[in-house]
Every structure is written in structure tokens, then in C-alpha cells.
PDB file of C-alpha atoms and ligand atoms in Angstrom:
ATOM      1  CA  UNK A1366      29.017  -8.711  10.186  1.00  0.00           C
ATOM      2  CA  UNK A1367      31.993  -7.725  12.413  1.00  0.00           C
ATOM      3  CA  UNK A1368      33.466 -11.305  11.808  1.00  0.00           C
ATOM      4  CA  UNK A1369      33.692 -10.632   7.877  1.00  0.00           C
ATOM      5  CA  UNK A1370      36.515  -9.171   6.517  1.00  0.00           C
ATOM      6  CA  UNK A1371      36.272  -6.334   4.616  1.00  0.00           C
ATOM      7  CA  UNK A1372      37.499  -4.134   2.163  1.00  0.00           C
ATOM      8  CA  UNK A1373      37.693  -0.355   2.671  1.00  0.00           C
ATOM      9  CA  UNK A1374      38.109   2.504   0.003  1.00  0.00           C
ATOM     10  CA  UNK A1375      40.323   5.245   1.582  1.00  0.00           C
ATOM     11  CA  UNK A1376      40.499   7.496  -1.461  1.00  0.00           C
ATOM     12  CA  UNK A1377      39.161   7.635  -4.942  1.00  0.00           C
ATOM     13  CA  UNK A1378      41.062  10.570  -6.412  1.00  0.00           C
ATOM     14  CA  UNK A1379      43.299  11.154  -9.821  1.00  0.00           C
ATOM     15  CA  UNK A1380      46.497  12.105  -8.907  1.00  0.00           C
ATOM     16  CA  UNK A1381      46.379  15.866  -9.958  1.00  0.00           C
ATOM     17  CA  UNK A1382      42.780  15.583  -7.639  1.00  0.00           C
ATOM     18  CA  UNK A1383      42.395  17.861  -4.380  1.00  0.00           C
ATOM     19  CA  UNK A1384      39.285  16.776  -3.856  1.00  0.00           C
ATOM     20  CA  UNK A1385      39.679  13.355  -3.185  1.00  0.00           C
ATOM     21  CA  UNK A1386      42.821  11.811  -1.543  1.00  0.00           C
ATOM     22  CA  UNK A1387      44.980   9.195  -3.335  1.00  0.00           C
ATOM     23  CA  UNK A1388      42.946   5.995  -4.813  1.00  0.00           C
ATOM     24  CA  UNK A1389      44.103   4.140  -2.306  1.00  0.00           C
ATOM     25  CA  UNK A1390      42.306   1.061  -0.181  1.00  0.00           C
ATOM     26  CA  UNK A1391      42.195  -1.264   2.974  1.00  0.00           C
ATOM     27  CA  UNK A1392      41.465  -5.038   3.828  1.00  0.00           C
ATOM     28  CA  UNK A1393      40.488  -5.253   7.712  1.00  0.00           C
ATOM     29  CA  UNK A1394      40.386  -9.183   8.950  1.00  0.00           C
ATOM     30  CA  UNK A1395      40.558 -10.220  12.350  1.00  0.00           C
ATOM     31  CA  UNK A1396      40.963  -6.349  13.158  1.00  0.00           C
ATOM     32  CA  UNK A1397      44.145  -6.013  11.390  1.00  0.00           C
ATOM     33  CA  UNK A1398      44.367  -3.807   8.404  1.00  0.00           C
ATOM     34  CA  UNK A1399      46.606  -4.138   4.988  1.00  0.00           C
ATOM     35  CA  UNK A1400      46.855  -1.048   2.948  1.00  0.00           C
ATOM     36  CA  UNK A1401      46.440  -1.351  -0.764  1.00  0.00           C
ATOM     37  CA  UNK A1402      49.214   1.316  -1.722  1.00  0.00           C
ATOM     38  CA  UNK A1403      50.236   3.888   0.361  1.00  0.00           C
ATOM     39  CA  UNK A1404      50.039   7.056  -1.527  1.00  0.00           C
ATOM     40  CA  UNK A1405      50.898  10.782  -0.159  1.00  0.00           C
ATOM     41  CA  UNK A1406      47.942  11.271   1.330  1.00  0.00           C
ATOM     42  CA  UNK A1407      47.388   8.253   3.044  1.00  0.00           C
ATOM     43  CA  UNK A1408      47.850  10.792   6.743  1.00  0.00           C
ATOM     44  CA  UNK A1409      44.848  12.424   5.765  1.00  0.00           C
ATOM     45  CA  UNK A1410      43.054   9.383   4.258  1.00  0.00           C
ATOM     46  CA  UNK A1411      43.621   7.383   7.624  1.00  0.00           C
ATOM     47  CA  UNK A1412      42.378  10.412   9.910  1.00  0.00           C
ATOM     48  CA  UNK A1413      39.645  10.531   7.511  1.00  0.00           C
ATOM     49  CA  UNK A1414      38.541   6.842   8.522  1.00  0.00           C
ATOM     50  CA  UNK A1415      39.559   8.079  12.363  1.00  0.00           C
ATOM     51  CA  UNK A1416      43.218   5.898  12.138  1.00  0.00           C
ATOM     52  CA  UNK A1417      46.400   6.820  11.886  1.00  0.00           C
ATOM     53  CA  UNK A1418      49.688   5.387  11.285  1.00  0.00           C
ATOM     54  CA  UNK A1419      50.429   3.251  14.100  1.00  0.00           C
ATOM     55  CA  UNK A1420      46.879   1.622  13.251  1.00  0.00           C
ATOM     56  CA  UNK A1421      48.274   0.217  10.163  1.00  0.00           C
ATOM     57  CA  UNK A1422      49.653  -3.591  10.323  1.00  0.00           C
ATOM     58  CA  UNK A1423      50.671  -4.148   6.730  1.00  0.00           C
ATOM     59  CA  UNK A1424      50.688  -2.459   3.314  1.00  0.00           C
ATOM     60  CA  UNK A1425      50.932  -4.181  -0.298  1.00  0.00           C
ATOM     61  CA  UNK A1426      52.039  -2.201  -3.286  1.00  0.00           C
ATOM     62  CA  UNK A1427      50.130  -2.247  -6.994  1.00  0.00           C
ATOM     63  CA  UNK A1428      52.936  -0.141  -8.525  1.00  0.00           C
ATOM     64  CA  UNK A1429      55.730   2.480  -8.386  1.00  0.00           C
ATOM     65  CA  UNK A1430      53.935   6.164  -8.577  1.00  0.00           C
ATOM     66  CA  UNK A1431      53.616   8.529  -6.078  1.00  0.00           C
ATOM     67  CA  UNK A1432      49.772   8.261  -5.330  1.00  0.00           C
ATOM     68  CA  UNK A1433      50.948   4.609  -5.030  1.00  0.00           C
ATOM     69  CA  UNK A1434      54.352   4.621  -2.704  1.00  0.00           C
ATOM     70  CA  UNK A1435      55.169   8.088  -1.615  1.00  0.00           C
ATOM     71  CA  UNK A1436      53.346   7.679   1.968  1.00  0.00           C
ATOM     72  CA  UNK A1437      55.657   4.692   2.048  1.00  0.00           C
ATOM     73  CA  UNK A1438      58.494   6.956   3.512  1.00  0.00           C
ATOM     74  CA  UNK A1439      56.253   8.841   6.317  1.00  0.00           C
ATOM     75  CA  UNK A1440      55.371   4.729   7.044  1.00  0.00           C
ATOM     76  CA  UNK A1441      58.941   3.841   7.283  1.00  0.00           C
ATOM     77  CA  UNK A1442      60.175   7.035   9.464  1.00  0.00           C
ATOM     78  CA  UNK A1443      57.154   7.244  11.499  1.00  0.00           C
ATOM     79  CA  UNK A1444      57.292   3.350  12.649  1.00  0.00           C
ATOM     80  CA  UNK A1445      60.794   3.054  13.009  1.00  0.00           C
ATOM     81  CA  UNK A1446      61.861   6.014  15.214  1.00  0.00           C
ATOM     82  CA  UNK A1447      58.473   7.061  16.457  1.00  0.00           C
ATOM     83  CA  UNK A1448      56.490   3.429  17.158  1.00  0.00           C
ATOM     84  CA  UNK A1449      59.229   1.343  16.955  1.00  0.00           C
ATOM     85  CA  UNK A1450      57.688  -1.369  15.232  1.00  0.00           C
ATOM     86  CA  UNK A1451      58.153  -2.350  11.510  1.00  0.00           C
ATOM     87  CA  UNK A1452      55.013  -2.161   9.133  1.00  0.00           C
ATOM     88  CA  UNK A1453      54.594  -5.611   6.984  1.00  0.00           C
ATOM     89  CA  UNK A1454      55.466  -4.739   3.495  1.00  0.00           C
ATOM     90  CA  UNK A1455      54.107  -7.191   0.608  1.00  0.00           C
ATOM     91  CA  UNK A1456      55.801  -6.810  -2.592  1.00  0.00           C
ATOM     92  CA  UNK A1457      55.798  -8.553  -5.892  1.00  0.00           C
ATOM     93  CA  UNK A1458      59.785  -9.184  -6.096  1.00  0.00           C
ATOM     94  CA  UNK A1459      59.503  -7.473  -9.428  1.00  0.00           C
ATOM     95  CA  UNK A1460      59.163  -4.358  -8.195  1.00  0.00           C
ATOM     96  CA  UNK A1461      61.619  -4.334  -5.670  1.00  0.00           C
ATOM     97  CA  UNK A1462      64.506  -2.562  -7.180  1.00  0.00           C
ATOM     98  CA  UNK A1463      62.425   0.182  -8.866  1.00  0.00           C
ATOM     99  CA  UNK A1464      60.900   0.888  -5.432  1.00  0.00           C
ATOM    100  CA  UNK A1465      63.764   0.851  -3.201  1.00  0.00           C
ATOM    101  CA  UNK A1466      66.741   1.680  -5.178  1.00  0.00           C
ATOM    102  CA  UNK A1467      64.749   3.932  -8.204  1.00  0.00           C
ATOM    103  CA  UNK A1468      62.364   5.572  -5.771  1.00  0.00           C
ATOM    104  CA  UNK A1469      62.957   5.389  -1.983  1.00  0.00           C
ATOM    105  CA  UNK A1470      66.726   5.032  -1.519  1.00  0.00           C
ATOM    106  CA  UNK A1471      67.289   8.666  -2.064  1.00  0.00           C
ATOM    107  CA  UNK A1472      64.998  10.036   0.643  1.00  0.00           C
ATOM    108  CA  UNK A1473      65.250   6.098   3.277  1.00  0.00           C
ATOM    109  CA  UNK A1474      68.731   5.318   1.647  1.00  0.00           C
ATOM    110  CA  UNK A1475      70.884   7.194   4.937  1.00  0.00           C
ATOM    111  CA  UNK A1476      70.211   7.691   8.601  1.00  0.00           C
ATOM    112  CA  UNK A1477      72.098   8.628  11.531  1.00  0.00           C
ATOM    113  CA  UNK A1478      72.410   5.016  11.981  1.00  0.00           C
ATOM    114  CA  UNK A1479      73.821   4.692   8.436  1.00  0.00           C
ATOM    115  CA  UNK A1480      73.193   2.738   5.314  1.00  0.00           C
ATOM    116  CA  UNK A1481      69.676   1.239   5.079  1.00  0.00           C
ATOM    117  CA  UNK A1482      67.970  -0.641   3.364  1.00  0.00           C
ATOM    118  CA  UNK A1483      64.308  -1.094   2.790  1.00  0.00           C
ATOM    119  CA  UNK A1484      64.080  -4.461   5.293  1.00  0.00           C
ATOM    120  CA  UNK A1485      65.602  -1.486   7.707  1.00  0.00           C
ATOM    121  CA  UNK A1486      61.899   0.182   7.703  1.00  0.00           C
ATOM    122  CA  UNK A1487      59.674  -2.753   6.917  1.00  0.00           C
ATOM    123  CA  UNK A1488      59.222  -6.486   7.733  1.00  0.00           C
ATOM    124  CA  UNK A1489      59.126  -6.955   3.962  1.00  0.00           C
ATOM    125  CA  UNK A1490      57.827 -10.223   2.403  1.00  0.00           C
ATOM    126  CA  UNK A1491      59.025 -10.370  -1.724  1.00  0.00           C
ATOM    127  CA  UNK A1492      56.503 -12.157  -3.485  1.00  0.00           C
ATOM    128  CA  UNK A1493      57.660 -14.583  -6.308  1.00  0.00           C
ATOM    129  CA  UNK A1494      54.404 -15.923  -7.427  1.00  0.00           C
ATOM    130  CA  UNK A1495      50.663 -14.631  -7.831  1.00  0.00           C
ATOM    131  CA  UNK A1496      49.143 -15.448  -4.438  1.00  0.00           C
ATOM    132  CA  UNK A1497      49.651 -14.403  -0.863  1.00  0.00           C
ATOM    133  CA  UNK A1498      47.275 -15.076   2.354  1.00  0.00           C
ATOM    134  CA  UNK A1499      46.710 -12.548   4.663  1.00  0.00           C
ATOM    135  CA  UNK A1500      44.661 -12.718   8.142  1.00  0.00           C
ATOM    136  CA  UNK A1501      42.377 -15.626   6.493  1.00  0.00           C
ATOM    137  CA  UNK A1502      42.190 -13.687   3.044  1.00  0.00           C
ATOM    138  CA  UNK A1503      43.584 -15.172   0.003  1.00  0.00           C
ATOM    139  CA  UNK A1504      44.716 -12.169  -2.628  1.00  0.00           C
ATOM    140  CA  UNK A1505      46.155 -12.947  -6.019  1.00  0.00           C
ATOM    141  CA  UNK A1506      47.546 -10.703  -7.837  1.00  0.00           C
ATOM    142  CA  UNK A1507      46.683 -10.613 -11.726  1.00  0.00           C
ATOM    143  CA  UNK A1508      48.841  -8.187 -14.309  1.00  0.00           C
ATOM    144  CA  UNK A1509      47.233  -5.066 -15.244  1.00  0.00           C
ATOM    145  CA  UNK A1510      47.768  -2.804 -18.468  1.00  0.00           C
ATOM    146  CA  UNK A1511      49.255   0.932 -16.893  1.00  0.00           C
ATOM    147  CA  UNK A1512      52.212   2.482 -18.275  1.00  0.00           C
ATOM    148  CA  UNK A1513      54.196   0.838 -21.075  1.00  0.00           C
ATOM    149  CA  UNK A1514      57.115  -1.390 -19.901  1.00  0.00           C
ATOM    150  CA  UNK A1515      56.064  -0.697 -16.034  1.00  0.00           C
ATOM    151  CA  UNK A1516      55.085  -3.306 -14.124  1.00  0.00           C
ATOM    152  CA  UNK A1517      51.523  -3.058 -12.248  1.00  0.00           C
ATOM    153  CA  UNK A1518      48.912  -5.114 -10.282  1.00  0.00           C
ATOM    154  CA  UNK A1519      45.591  -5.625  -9.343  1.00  0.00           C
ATOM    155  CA  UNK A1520      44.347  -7.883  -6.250  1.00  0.00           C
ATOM    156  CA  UNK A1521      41.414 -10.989  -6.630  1.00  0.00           C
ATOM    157  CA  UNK A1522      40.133 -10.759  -2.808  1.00  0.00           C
ATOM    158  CA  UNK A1523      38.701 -13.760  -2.007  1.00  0.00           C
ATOM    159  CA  UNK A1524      37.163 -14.558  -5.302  1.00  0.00           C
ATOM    160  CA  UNK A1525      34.937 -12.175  -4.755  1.00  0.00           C
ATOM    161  CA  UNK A1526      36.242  -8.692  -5.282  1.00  0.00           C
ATOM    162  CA  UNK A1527      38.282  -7.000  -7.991  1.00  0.00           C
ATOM    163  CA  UNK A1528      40.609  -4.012  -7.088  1.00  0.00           C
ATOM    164  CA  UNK A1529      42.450  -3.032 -10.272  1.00  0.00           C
ATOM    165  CA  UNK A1530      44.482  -0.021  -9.312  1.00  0.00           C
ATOM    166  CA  UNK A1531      45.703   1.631 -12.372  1.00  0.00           C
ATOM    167  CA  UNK A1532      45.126   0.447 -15.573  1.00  0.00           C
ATOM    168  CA  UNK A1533      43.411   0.807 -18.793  1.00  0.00           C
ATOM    169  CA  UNK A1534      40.585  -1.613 -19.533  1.00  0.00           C
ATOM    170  CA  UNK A1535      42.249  -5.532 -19.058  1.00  0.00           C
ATOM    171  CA  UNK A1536      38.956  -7.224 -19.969  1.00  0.00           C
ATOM    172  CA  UNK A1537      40.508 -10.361 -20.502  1.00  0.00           C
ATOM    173  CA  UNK A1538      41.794 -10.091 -17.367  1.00  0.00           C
ATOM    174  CA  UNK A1539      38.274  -9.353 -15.817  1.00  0.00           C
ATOM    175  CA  UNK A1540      36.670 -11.987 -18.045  1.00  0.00           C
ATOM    176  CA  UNK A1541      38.414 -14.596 -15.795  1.00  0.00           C
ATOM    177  CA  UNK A1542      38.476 -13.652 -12.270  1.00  0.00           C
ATOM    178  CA  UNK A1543      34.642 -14.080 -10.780  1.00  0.00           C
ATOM    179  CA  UNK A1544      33.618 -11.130  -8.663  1.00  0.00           C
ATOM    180  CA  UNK A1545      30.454  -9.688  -7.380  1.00  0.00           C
ATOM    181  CA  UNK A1546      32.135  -6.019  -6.786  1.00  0.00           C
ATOM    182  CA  UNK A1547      34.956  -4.785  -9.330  1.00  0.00           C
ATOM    183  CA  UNK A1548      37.171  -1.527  -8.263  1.00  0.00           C
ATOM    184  CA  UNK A1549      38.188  -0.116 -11.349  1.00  0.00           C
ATOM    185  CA  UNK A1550      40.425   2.691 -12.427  1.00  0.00           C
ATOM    186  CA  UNK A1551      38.880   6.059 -14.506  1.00  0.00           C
ATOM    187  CA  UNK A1552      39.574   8.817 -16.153  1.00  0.00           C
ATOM    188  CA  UNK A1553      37.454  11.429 -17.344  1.00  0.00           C
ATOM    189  CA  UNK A1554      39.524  12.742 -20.292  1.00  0.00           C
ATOM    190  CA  UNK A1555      38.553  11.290 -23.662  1.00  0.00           C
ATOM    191  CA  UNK A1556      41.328   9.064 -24.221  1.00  0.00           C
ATOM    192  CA  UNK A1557      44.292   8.653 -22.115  1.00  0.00           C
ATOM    193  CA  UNK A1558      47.549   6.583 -22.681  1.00  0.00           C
ATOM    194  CA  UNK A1559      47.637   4.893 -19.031  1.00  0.00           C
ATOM    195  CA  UNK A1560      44.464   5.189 -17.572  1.00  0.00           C
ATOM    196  CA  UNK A1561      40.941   4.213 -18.605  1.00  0.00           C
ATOM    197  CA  UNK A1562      38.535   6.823 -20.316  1.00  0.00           C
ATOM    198  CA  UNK A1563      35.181   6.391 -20.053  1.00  0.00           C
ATOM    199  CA  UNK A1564      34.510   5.435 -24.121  1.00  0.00           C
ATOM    200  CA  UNK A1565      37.226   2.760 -24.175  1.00  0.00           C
ATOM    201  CA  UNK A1566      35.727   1.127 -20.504  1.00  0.00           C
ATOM    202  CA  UNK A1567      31.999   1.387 -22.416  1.00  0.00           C
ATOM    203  CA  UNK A1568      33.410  -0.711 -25.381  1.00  0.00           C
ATOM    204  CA  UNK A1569      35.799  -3.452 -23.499  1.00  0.00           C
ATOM    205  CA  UNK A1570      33.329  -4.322 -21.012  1.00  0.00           C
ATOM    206  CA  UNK A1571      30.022  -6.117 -20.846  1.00  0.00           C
ATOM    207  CA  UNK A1572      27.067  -4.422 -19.532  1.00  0.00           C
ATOM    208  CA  UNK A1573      26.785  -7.033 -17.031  1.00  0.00           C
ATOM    209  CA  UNK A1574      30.741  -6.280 -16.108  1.00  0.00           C
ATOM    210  CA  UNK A1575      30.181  -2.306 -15.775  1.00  0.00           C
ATOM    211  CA  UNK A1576      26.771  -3.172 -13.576  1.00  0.00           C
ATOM    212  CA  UNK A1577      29.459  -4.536 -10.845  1.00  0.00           C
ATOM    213  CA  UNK A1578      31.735  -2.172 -11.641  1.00  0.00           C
ATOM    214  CA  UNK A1579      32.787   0.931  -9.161  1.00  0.00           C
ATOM    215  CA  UNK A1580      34.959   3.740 -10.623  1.00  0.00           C
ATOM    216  CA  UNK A1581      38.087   5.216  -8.871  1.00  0.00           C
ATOM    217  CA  UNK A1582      40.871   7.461  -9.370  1.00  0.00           C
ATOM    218  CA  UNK A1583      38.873  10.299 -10.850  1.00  0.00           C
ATOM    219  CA  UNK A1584      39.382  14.043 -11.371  1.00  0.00           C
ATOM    220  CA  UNK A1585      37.550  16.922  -9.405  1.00  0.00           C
ATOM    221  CA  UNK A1586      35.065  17.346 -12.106  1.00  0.00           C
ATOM    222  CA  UNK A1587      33.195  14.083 -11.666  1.00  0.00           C
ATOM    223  CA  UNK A1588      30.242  15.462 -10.380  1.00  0.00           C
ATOM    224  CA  UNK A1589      29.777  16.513 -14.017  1.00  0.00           C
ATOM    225  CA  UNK A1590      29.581  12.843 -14.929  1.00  0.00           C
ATOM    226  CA  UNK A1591      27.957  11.339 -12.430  1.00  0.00           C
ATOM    227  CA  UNK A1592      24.492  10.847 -13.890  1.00  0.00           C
ATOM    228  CA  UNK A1593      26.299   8.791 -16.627  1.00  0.00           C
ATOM    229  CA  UNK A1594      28.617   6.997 -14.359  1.00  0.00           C
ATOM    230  CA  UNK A1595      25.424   5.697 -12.557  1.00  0.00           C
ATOM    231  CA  UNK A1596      23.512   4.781 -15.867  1.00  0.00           C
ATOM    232  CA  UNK A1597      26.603   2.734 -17.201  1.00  0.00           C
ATOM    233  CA  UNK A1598      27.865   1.513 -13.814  1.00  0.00           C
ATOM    234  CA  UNK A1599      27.877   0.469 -10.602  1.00  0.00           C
ATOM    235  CA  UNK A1600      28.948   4.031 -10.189  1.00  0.00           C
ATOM    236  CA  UNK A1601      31.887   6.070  -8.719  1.00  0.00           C
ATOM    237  CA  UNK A1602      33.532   4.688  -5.892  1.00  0.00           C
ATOM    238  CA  UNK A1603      33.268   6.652  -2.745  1.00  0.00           C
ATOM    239  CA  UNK A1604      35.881   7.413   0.174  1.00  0.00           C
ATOM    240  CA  UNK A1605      34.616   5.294   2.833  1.00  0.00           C
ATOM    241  CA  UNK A1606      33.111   2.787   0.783  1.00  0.00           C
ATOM    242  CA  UNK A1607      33.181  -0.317   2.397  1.00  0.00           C
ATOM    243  CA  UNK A1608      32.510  -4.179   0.822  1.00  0.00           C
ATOM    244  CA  UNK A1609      32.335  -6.758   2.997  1.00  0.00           C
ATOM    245  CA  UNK A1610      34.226 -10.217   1.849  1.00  0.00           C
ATOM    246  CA  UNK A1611      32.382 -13.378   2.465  1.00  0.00           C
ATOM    247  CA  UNK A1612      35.149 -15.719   4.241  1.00  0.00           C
ATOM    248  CA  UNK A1613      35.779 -18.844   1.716  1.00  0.00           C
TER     249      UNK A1613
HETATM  250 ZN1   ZN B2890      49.856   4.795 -11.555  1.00  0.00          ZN
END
């Protein structure tokens, strides 16, 4: 088993949630470990898992919200003037300028040094098509359905697992990527605008699709679901949760 890659969740919470730390995730291969978004709580989510900072190797980014990127500038700091190393940074090239000049140039954008710039804090590698490789595993990334006129992604590991981040339902998205374990963003309002209620993931997906289907991103109140989550799904995706990922 310890050859296997693997994929780690290292927080399953809503962004309002104190419960649970940002929905946030890991891919160890070869004992090296990319971070799938890098929220504000990713401190607390490493120590959680008995890591810390300097344990991380690389980090790729779904989107540009807080519970997303926000940990991105303890990464940057903490690596550059207290590791001295630079973190691998994997970014679609589409979401380069909303990340580093609309988000993380205010707070990264001086030092004592000077100007920076995000390649300052990160080895970063821009992305300009759907696929990267990473220690052995092959991610692609497939277009996901969050807020209006903001780009956001999900990651195929391997052919074998889906991670959407957030997103309402995509099922024709899901329809074509095979997977035998599906991460998949929840809410438990009613309806929401940006996220996906319970009600509209029960009527765009296929029993068989919900039966592989883990939910993440949830509020503090999900114990009051959880009997239903578990009838309709795979269930709620825990902190912790590991799936392993079958080298191809
Ligand atoms: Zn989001």
C-alpha cells in the first residue's frame, strides 16, 4: 500500500464552518505531497494530519476564495524567509492575474527586499492546457459551475478519482470522467446560487453517481443530515479521509 499514491482530505468544512477546517485536500506520491488549495486554515489542517508547512512540496489552486488561496500567503512568507525554499505552485494561467494582482499583491506585493512578484514566493508552473503530471500522477483539470463569470476547477486523479471543489452539480461533467470515488461539493441550505444543495445534487445525478459520491464543504449542522447523506450517498467526506490511487 505505501507504494500507491494517495489522496488525502484535510478539511471538509463550508466556509462560515468552525467545525471543520477549509475543504481542502492532498495527493502524497513518492512521499511528496501537492495541496489541493490552500485555504486559511490549512496550519491547523496540516498539524491535524501531524505536518506542517515545510512538509508541503507543491500546492495547485481550484479557484480564487479565501477557503481556497488565503493560506497561500502564510505559504509564501513562511518558505521564503523562514525555510528558504520555494513551494511549487500549479496554476491554470487563467487565474493568474485574479490571484496575484486581484488577491495577493496587496498583502505579497512589497517586502523589505522590494517589489515582488508571485514567482518571488513560489516556483510557479502556469498551466495553459487541461493536464499536468505530478510525482507519477496524471491530473486534468475539467471546468466546474461556481460563481457566475469566475473561473473554477476540479481535478480527474488518475482516472480514478473526482475532486470537484466548488461547484453546483456539473453532471455532464461527471457523466464523462470514469471514477470509482467522486469528492463533491455540498451545501445544506435548500437552494444556493454557487454551491450544491442537497435537492438539486438528488435530481442531476444518478443513483449509481451519488453511491460513489462523498460530500464536502458542509456547514456545522451536518450531523442533522447525516442519516440522509448516507442513504443517498457515499456519504460526507471526513477530515482524514484517505483514497488510495491505483498507479496507471
Ligand atoms: Zn469557492
Amino acid at each position: 500500500m505505501a507504494d500507491h499514491p494517495f489522496l488525502q482530505i484535510l478539511g471538509t468544512g463550508h466556509s462560515e464552518a468552525m467545525e471543520h477546517w477549509n475543504t481542502n485536500a492532498m495527493i502524497v506520491s513518492s512521499g511528496r505531497r501537492l495541496l489541493i488549495d490552500c485555504g486559511f486554515t490549512i496550519k491547523y489542517a496540516l498539524r491535524d494530519r501531524g505536518l506542517g508547512l515545510p512538509d508541503i512540496d507543491a500546492i495547485f489552486i481550484t479557484h480564487v476564495h479565501g477557503d481556497h488561496v488565503f493560506g497561500l500567503e502564510r505559504v509564501g512568507y513562511e518558505s521564503r524567509f523562514r525555510y528558504g525554499k520555494r513551494v511549487q505552485l500549479i496554476l491554470h494561467e487563467s487565474l493568474q492575474e485574479e490571484l496575484w494582482d486581484q488577491t495577493l499583491k496587496g498583502s505579497m506585493g512589497r517586502a523589505s527586499e522590494g517589489e515582488n512578484t508571485l514567482a518571488d514566493f513560489f516556483d510557479v508552473v502556469l498551466l495553459r492546457d487541461d493536464r499536468f503530471d505530478w510525482q507519477g500522477v496524471h491530473c486534468k483539470l475539467f471546468r466546474t459551475r461556481h460563481t457566475p463569470n469566475k473561473i473554477s476547477y476540479g481535478l480527474h486523479i488518475n482516472e480514478q478519482v473526482i475532486f470537484t471543489s466548488d461547484t453546483t452539480p456539473i453532471p455532464e461533467q461527471i457523466a464523462t470522467l470514469p471514477a470509482h470515488t467522486i469528492f463533491h461539493d455540498v451545501t445544506l441550505r435548500d437552494e444556493h446560487p454557487v454551491h450544491a444543495a442537497v435537492p438539486a445534487l438528488l435530481s442531476a445525478y444518478t443513483p449509481e453517481m451519488r453511491k460513489k459520491m462523498y460530500l464536502m464543504s458542509y456547514e456545522d449542522y451536518w450531523r442533522d443530515w447525516e442519516p440522509q447523506i448516507q442513504r443517498e450517498f457515499a456519504g460526507f467526506a471526513k477530515q482524514g479521509q484517505i483514497v488510495t490511487i491505483e498507479n496507471l
